[in-house]
Short mmCIF file of C-alpha atoms in Angstrom, two decimals:
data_model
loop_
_atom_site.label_atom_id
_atom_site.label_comp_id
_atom_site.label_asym_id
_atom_site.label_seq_id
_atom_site.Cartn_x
_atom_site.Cartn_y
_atom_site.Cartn_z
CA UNK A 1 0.00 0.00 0.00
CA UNK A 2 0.70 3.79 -0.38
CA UNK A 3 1.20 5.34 2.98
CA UNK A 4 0.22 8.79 3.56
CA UNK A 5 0.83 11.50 5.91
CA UNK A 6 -1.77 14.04 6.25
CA UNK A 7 -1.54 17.48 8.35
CA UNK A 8 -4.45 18.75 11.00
CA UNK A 9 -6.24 20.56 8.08
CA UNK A 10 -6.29 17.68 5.50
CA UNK A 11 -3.37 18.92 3.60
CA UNK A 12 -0.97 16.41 2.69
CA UNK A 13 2.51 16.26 4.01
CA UNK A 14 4.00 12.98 2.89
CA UNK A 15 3.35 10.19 0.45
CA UNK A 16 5.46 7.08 0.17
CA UNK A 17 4.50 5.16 -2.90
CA UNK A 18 5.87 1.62 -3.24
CA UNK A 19 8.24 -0.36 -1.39
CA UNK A 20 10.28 1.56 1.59
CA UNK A 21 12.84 -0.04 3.54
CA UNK A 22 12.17 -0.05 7.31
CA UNK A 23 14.88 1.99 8.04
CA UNK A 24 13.88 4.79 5.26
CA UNK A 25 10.79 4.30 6.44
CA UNK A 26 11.79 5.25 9.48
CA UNK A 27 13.34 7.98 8.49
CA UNK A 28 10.62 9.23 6.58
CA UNK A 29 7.99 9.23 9.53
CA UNK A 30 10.69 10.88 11.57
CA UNK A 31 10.33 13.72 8.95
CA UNK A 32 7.12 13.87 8.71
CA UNK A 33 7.15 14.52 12.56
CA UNK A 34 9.36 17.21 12.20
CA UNK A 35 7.03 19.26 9.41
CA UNK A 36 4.47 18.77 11.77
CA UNK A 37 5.86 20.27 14.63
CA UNK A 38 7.36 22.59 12.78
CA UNK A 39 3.73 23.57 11.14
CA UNK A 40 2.39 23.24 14.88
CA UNK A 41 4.29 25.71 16.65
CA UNK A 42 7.05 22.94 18.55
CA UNK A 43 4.46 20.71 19.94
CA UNK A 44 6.64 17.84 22.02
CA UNK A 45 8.05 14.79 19.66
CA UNK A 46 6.31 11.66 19.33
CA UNK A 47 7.54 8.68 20.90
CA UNK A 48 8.86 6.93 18.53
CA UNK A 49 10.51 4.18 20.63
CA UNK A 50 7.77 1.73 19.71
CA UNK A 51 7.73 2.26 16.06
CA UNK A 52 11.37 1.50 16.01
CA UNK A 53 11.41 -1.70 18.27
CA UNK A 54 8.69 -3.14 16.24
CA UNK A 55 10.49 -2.47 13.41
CA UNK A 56 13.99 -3.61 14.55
CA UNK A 57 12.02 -7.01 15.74
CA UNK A 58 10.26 -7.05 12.05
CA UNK A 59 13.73 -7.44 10.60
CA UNK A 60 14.96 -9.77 13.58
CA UNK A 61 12.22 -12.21 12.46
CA UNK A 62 12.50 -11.82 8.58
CA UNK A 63 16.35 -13.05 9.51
CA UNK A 64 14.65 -16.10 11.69
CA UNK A 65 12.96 -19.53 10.41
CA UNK A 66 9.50 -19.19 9.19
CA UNK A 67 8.02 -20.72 12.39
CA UNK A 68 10.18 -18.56 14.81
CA UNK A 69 9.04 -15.82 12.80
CA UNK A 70 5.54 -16.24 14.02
CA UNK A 71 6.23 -16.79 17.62
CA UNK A 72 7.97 -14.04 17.48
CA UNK A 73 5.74 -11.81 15.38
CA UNK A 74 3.25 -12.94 17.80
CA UNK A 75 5.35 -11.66 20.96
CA UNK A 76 6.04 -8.97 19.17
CA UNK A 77 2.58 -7.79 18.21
CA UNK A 78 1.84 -8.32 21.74
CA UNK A 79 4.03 -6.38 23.36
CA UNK A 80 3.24 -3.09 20.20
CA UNK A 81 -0.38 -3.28 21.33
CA UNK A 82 0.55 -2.96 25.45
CA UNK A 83 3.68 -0.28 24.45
CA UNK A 84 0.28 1.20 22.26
CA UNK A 85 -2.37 1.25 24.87
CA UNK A 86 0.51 2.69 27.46
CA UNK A 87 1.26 5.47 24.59
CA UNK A 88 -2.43 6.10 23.42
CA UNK A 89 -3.44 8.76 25.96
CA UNK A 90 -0.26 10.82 25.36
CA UNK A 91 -0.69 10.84 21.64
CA UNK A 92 -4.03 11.87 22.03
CA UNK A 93 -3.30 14.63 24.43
CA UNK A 94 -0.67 15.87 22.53
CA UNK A 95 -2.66 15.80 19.21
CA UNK A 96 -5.57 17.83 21.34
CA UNK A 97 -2.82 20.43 22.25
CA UNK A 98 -1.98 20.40 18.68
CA UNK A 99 -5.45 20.92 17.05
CA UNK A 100 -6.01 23.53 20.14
CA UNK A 101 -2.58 25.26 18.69
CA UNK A 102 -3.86 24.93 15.04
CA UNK A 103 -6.68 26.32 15.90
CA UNK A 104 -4.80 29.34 17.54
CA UNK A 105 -2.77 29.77 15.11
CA UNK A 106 -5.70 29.78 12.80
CA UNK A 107 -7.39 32.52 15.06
CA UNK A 108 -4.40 34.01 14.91
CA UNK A 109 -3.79 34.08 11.43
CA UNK A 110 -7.65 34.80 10.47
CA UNK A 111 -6.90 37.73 12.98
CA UNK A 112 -4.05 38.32 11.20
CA UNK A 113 -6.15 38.24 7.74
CA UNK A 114 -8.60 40.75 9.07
CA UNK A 115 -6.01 43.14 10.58
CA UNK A 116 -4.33 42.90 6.99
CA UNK A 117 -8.06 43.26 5.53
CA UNK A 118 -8.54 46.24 7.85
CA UNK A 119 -5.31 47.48 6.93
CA UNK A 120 -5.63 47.35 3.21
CA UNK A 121 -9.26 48.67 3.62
CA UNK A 122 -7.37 51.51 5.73
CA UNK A 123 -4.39 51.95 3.16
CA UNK A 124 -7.16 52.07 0.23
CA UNK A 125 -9.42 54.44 2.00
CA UNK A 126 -6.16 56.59 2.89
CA UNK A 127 -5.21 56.06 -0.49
CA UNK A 128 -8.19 56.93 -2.46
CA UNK A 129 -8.37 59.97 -0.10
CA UNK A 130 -4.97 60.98 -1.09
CA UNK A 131 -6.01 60.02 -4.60
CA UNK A 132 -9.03 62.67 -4.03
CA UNK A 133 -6.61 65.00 -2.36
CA UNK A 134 -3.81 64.89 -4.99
CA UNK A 135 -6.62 65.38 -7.69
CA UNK A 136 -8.67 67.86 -6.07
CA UNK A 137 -4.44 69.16 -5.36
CA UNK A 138 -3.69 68.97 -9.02
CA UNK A 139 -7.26 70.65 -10.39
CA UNK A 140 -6.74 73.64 -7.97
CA UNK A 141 -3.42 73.75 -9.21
CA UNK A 142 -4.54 73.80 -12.89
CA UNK A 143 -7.26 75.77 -12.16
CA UNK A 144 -4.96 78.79 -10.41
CA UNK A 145 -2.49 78.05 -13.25
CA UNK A 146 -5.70 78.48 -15.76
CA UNK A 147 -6.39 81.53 -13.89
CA UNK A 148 -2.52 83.18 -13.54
CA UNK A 149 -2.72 82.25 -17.44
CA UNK A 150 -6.02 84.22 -18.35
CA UNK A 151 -5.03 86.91 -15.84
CA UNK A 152 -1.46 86.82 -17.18
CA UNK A 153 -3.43 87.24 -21.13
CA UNK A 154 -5.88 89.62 -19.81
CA UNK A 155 -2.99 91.91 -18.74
CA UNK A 156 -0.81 90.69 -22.21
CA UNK A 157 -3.92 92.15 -24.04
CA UNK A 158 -4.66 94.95 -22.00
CA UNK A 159 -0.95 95.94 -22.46
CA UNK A 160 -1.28 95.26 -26.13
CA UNK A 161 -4.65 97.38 -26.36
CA UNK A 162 -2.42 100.42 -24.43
CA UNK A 163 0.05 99.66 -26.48
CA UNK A 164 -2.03 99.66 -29.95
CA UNK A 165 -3.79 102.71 -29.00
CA UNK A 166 -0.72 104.74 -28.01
CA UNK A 167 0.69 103.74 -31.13
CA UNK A 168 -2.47 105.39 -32.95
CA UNK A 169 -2.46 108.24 -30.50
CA UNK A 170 1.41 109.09 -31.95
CA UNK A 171 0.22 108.34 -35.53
CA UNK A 172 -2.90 110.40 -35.28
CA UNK A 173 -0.85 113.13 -33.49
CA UNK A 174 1.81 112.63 -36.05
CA UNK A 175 -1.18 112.88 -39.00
CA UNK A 176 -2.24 115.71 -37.67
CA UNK A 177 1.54 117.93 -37.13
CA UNK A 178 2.41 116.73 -40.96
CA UNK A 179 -1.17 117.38 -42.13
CA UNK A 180 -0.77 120.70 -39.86
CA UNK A 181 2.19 121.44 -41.22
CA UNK A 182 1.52 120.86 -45.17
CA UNK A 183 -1.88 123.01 -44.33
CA UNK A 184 0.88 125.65 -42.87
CA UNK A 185 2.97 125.35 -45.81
CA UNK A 186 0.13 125.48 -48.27
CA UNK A 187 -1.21 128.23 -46.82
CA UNK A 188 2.15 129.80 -46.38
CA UNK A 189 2.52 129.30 -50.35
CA UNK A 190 -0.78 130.58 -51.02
CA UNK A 191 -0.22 133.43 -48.86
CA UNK A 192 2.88 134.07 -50.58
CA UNK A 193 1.39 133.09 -54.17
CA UNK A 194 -1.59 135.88 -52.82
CA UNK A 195 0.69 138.92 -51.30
CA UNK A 196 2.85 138.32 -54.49
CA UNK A 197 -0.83 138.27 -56.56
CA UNK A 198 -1.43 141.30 -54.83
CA UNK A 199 1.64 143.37 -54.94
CA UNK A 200 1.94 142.56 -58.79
CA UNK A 201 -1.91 144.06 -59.00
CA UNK A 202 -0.96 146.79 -56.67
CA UNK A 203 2.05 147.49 -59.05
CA UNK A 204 -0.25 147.59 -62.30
CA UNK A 205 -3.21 149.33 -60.52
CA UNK A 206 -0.15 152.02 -59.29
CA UNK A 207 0.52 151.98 -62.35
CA UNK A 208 -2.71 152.14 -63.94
CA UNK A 209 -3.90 154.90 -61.05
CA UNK A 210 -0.70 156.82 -61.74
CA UNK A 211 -1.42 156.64 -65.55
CA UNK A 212 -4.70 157.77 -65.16
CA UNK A 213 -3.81 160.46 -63.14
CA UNK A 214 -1.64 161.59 -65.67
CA UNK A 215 -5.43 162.69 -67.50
CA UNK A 216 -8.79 163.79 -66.20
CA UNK A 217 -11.77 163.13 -67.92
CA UNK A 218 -13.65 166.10 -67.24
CA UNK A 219 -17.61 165.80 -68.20
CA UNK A 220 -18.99 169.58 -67.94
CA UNK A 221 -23.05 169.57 -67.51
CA UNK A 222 -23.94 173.04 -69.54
CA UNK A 223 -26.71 175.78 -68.22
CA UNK A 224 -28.99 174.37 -71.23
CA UNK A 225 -28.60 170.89 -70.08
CA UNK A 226 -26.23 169.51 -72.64
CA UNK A 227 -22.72 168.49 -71.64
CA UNK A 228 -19.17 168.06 -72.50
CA UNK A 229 -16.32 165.50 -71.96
CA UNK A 230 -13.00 166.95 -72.44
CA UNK A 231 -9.31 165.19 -71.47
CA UNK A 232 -6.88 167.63 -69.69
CA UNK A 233 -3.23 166.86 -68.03
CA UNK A 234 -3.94 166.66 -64.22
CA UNK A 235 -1.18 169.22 -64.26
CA UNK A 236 -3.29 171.83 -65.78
CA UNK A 237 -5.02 174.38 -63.61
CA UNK A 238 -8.85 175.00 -63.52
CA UNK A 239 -8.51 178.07 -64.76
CA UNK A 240 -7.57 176.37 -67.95
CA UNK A 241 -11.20 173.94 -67.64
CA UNK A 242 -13.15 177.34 -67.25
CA UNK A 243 -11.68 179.30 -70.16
CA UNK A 244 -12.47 176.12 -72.37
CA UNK A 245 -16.13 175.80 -71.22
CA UNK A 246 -16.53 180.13 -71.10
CA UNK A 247 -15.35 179.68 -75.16
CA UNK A 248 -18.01 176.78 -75.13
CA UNK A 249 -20.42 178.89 -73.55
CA UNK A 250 -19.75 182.37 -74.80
CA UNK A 251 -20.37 183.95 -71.35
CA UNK A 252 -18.20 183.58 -67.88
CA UNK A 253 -19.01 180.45 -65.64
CA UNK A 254 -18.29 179.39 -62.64
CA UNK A 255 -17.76 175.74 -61.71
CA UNK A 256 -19.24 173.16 -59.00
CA UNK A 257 -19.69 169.84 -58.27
CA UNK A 258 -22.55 168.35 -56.76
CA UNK A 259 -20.28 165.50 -54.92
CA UNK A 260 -19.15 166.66 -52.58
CA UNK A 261 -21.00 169.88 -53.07
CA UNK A 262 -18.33 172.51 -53.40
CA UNK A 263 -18.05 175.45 -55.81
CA UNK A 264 -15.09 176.15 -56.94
CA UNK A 265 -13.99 179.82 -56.18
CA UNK A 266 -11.47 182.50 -57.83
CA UNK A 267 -8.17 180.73 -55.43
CA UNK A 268 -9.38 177.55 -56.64
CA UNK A 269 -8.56 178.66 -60.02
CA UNK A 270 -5.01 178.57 -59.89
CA UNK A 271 -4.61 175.29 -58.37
CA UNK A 272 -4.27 172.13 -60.30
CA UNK A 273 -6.43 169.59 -61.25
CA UNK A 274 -4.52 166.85 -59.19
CA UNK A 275 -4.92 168.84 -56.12
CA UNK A 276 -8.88 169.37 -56.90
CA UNK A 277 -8.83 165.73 -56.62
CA UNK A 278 -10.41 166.17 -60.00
CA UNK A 279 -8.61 162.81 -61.91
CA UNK A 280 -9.15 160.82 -63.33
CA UNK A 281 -12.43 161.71 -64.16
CA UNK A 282 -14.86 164.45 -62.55
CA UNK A 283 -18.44 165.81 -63.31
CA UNK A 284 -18.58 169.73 -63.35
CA UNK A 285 -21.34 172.16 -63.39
CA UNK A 286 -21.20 174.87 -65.24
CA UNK A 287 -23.07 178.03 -63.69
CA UNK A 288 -23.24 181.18 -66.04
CA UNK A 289 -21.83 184.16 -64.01
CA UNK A 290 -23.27 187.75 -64.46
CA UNK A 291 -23.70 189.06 -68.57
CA UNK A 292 -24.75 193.02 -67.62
CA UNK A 293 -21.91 194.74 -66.22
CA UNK A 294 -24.11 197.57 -65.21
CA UNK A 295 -26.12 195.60 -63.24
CA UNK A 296 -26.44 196.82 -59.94
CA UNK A 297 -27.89 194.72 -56.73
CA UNK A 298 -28.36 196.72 -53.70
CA UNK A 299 -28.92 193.87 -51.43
CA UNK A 300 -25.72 192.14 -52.40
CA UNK A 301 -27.51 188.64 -52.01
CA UNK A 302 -28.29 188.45 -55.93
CA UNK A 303 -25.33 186.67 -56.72
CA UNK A 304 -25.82 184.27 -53.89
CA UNK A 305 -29.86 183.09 -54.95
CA UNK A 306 -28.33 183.16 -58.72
CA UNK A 307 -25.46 180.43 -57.16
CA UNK A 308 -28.23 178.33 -55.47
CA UNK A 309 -30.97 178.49 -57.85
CA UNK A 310 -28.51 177.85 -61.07
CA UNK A 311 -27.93 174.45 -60.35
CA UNK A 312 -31.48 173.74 -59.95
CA UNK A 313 -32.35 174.90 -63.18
CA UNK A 314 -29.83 172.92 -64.88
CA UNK A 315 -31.10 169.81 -63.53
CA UNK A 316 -34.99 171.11 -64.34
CA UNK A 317 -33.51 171.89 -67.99
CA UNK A 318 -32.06 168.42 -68.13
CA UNK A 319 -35.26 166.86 -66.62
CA UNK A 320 -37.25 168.47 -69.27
CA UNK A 321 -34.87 167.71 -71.85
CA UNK A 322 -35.16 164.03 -71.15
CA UNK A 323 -38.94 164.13 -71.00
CA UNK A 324 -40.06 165.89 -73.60
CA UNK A 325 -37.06 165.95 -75.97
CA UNK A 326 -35.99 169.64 -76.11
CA UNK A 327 -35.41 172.03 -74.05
CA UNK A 328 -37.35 174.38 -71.86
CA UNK A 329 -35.00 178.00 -72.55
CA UNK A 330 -36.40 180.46 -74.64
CA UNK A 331 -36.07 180.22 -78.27
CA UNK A 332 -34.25 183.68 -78.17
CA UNK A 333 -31.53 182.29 -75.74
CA UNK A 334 -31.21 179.23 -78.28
CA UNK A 335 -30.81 180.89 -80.52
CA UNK A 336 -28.23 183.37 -78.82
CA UNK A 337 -26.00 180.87 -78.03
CA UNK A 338 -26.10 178.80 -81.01
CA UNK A 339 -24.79 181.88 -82.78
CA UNK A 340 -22.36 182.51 -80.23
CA UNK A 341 -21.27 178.56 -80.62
CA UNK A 342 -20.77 178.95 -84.19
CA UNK A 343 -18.14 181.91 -83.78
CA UNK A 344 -16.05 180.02 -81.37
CA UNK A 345 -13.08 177.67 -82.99
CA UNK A 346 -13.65 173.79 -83.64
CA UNK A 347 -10.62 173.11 -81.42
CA UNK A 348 -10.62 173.03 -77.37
CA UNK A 349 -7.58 174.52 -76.01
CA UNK A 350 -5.53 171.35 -75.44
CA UNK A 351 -5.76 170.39 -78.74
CA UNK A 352 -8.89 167.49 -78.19
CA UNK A 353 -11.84 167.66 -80.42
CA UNK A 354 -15.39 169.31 -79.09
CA UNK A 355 -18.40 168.25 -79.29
CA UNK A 356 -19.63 170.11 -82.25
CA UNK A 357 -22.30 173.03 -82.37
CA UNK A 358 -25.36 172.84 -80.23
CA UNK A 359 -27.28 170.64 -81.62
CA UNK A 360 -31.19 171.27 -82.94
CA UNK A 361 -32.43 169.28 -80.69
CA UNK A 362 -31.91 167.34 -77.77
CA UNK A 363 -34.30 164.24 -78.93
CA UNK A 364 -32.55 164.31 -82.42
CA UNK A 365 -29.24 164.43 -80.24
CA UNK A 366 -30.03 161.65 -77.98
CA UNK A 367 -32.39 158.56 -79.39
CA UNK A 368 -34.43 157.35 -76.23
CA UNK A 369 -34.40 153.71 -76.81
CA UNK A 370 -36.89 151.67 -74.32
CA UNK A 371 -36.58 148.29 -73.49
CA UNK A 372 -38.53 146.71 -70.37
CA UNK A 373 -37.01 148.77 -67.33
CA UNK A 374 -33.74 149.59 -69.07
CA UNK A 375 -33.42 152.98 -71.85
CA UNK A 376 -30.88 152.88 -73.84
CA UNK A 377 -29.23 156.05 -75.12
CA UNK A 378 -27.66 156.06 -78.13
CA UNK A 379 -25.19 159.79 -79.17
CA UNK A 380 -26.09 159.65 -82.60
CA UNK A 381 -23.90 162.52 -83.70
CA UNK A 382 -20.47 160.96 -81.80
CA UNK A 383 -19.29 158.52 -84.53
CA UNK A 384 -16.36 158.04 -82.55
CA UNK A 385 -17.66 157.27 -79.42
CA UNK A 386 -17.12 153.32 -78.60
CA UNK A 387 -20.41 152.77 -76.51
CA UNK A 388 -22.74 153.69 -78.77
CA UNK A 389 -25.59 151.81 -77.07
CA UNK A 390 -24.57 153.07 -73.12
CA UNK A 391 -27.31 152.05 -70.95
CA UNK A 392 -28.81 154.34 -69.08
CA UNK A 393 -29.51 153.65 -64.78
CA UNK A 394 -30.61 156.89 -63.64
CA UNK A 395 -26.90 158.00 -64.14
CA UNK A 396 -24.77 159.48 -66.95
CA UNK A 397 -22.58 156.48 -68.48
CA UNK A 398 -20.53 159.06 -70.44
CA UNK A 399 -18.48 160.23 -67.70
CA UNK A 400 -15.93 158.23 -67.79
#
């Protein structure tokens, strides 16, 4: 048969398989012992005294004759059960110790289990709490490092934005000093371009204004209405202007003007035409002075009312003229000084051509020519006068 050796919990701890000399076999129960007490804590050793005496009298009788052998396998066996029954209640005591220590030590070790239980459930508690803390660690850590980077971009943009609008701020500060300082220079040129414009116009109106002060164009308005237009160097005096228009005339005048009012006395005659402020061109009024010599006023104020009045009936002549076509003197007076006109000389003192006799009459003289609000006059006699058709605005157009 196949012996074997089994522990307190059923687990095996030796198995002899075949034949085992008694002496191995010895040996191998002796070892099997030995785990035992070794898994058992160092429960107290067997007695194997027995075991070997039966088995040194087992080989004592294999050496003997068959019929010894059974006497003495018969002795033998008798004295194994006695040695057994004596042994019995030891072995069973110590086997109860043993179980009782297997049992402790599988108290002890179940203990053991739980307390390593507890402690893993401990460790995995501590370490999923650590888990939790070193995650919760690490997303408050990337959440303040989210934060210190949005803060950190915040401020990189807000820095940028300063940065961007400064930058505008200088270009729209430099736009505006160049575009300042082209507007400065432009209107420096055009400043210059104007006050050298100006002193170049200046310069030809001098020169014009001097030129025509070099002349006056002198338009004399005649007692019966009619006028003249004579040139005469400014340097001439206005005694030389009255001598023409007495010749004209046939009778002494005295001049006026009607803007500024002033009449023109015997000092004024020796002074010059550029002092009468009389250039370049002037209206005068021709006032016929006293034709009786032997005239005498006692009052002295004659001359005076004659000086007032005169002018008056010049511009009632004229008025009259214009209306009605010819004029309101007396045919005698016409007739006078158209006789008197034709015994003066076709040439003016400075050497310019008059106007010609008195005319017939003042329509034939001047055409009324009636268009809407605006009359036309037209000098039908004056073939060399450029403006033939002048228009007329409530003001003589032949002054100048």
């Amino acid at each position: 048969m196949t012996p074997r050796y089994d522990a307190v919990n059923g687990s095996p701890i030796e198995v002899t398989a075949g034949y085992v000399e008694p002496n191995a076999f010895c040996q191998i129960i002796q070892s099997v012992i030995k785990n035992h007490r070794a898994q058992t804590g160092g429960s107290p050793p067997l007695d194997t005294q027995p075991i070997q005496m039966s088995i040194a009298q087992t080989e004592a009788s294999s050496s003997q004759p068959a019929s010894t052998q059974a006497d003495s396998l018969s002795s033998s066996h008798t004295a194994t059960i006695d040695s057994n029954t004596s042994a019995a209640p030891a072995l069973e005591e110590r086997i109860d110790i043993a179980k009782q220590k297997i049992e402790e030590k599988r108290l002890q070790k179940q203990e053991m289990e739980e307390e390593g239980r507890r402690q893993k459930e401990i460790e995995r508690r501590k370490l999923g709490q650590d888990m939790a803390k070193l995650k919760q660690f690490q997303e408050e850590k990337k959440r303040k490092e989210l934060q210190e980077q949005l803060t950190k971009e915040r401020a990189e943009k807000t820095k940028e934005r300063e940065r961007i609008k400064q930058e505008l701020e200088k270009d729209r500060v430099e736009r505006a000093a160049k575009y300042r300082k082209e507007r400065e220079t432009q209107e420096k040129q055009k400043e210059e371009m104007k006050q050298a414009k100006e002193l170049a116009q200046n310069k030809i109106n001098s020169e014009a204004e001097a030129k025509k002060r070099e002349q006056a164009r002198l338009q004399i308005r005649l007692p019966d209405g009619s006028s003249l237009t004579n040139v005469f160097p400014s340097g001439d005096r206005l005694q030389t202007v009255k001598d023409f228009v007495s010749q004209r005339v046939g009778t002494s005048v005295t001049l006026s003007t009607t803007f500024p009012r002033r009449t023109f006395t015997a000092e004024d005659m020796s002074q010059t035409l550029l002092i009468l402020e009389l250039v370049p061109s002037a209206v005068l009024i021709a006032v016929p002075g006293k034709i009786k010599a032997n005239t005498v006023n006692p009052s002295g104020g004659g001359g005076i009312i004659s000086l007032v009045i005169s002018p008056l009936i010049t511009l009632w002549n004229f008025l009259y003229m214009f209306i009605f076509g010819r004029s309101s003197s007396p045919p005698e007076q016409k007739k006078e000084e158209s006789s008197e006109a034709d015994q003066l000389p076709s040439e003016s003192p400075s050497g310019s051509a008059s106007r010609g006799a008195q005319p017939q009459s003042a329509y034939q003289r001047r055409p009324i020519r009636t268009k809407g609000n605006v009359r036309r006059l037209t000098d039908m006699k004056d073939d060399d006068d450029d403006d033939e058709n002048a228009t007329w605005n409530g003001n003589s157009t032949q002054q100048m």
